[in-house]
Tab-separated table of C-alpha atoms in Angstrom:
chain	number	residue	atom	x	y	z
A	1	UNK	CA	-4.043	67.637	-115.361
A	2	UNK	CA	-1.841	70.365	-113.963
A	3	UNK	CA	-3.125	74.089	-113.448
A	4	UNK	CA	-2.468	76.209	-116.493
A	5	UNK	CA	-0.059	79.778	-116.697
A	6	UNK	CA	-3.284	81.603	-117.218
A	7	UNK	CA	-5.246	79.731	-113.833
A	8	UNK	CA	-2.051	81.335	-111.988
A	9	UNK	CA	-1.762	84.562	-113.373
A	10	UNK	CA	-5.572	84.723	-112.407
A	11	UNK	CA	-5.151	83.444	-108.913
A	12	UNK	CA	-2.035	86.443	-108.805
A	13	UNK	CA	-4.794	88.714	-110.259
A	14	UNK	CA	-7.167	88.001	-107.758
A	15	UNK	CA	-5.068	87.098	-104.342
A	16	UNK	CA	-2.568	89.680	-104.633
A	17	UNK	CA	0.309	88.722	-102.646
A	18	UNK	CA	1.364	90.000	-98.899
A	19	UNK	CA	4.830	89.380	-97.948
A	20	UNK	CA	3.676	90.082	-94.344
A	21	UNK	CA	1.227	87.992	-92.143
A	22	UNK	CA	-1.750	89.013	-91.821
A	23	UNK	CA	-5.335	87.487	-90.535
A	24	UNK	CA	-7.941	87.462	-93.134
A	25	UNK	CA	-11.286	88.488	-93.008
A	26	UNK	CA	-12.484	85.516	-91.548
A	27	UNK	CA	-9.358	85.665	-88.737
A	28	UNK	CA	-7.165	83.049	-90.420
A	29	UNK	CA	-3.557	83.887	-90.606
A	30	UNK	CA	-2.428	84.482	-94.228
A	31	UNK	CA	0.600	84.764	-95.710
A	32	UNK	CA	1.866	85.242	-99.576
A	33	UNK	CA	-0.375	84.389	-102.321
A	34	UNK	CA	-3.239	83.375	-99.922
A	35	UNK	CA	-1.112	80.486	-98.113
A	36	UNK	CA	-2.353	79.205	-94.830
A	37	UNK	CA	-0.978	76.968	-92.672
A	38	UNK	CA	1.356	76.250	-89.704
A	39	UNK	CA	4.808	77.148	-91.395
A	40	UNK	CA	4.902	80.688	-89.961
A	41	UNK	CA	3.454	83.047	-87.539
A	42	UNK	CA	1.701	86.520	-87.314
A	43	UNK	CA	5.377	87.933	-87.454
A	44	UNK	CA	6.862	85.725	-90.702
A	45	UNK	CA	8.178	88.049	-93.250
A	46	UNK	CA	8.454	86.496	-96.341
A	47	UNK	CA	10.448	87.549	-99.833
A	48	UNK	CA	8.702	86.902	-102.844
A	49	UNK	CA	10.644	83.881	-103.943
A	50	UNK	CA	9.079	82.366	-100.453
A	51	UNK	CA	5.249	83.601	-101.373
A	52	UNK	CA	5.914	81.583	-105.258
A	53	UNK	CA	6.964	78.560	-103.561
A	54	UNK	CA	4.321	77.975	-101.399
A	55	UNK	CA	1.482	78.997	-104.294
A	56	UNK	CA	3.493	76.219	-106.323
A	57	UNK	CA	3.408	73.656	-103.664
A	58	UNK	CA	-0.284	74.661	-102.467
A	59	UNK	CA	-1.464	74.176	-106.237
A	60	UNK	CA	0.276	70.649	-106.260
A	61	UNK	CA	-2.211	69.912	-103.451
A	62	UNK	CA	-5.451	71.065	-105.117
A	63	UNK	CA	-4.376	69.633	-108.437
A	64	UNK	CA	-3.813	66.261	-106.885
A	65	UNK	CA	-7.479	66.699	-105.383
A	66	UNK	CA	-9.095	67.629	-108.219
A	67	UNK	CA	-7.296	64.981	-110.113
A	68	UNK	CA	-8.767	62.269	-107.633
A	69	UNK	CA	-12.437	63.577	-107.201
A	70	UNK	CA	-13.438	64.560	-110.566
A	71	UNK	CA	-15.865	62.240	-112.017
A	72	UNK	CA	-15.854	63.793	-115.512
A	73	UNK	CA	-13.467	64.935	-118.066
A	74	UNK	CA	-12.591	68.763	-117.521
A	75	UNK	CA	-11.825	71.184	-119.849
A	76	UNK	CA	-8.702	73.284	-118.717
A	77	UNK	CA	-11.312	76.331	-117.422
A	78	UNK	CA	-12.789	74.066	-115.329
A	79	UNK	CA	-9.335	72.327	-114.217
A	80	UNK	CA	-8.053	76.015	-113.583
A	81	UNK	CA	-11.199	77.266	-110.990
A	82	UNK	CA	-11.497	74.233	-109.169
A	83	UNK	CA	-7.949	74.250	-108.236
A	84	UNK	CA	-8.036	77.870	-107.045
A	85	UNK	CA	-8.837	78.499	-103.576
């Protein structure tokens, strides 16, 4: 299964998206639609083509997950929370 155009609008919804890096509010550096990771530092400025990119290829990771550790069928719902983060 792949996440659905409503499962990203509600990630969007929810994230909101900082084209500035920024530590969370557990002190881990954020970036974009909630990215984390090592591919930038507390003074990456990103444009929003940059922030869409790494949602798409961050989603590609939890789908694959989900794909592999889900015992049951899923309806698309379920698909859709378990692959946001």
């Amino acid at each position: 299964m792949e996440i659905s155009d409503a499962g990203i609008q509600l990630i969007k919804k929810h994230e909101g998206c900082e084209f500035a890096a920024y530590k969370d509010i557990v002190g881990v550096l954020t970036i974009g639609w909630g990215h984390t990771g090592t591919d930038f530092d507390e003074n990456t400025r990103w444009q929003q083509w940059q922030c869409d990119n790494a949602l798409q290829t961050d989603l590609m990771k939890f789908e694959s997950c989900v794909n592999k550790m889900a015992m049951v069928e899923l309806t698309q719902n379920q698909f859709d929370a378990l692959c946001s983060f």
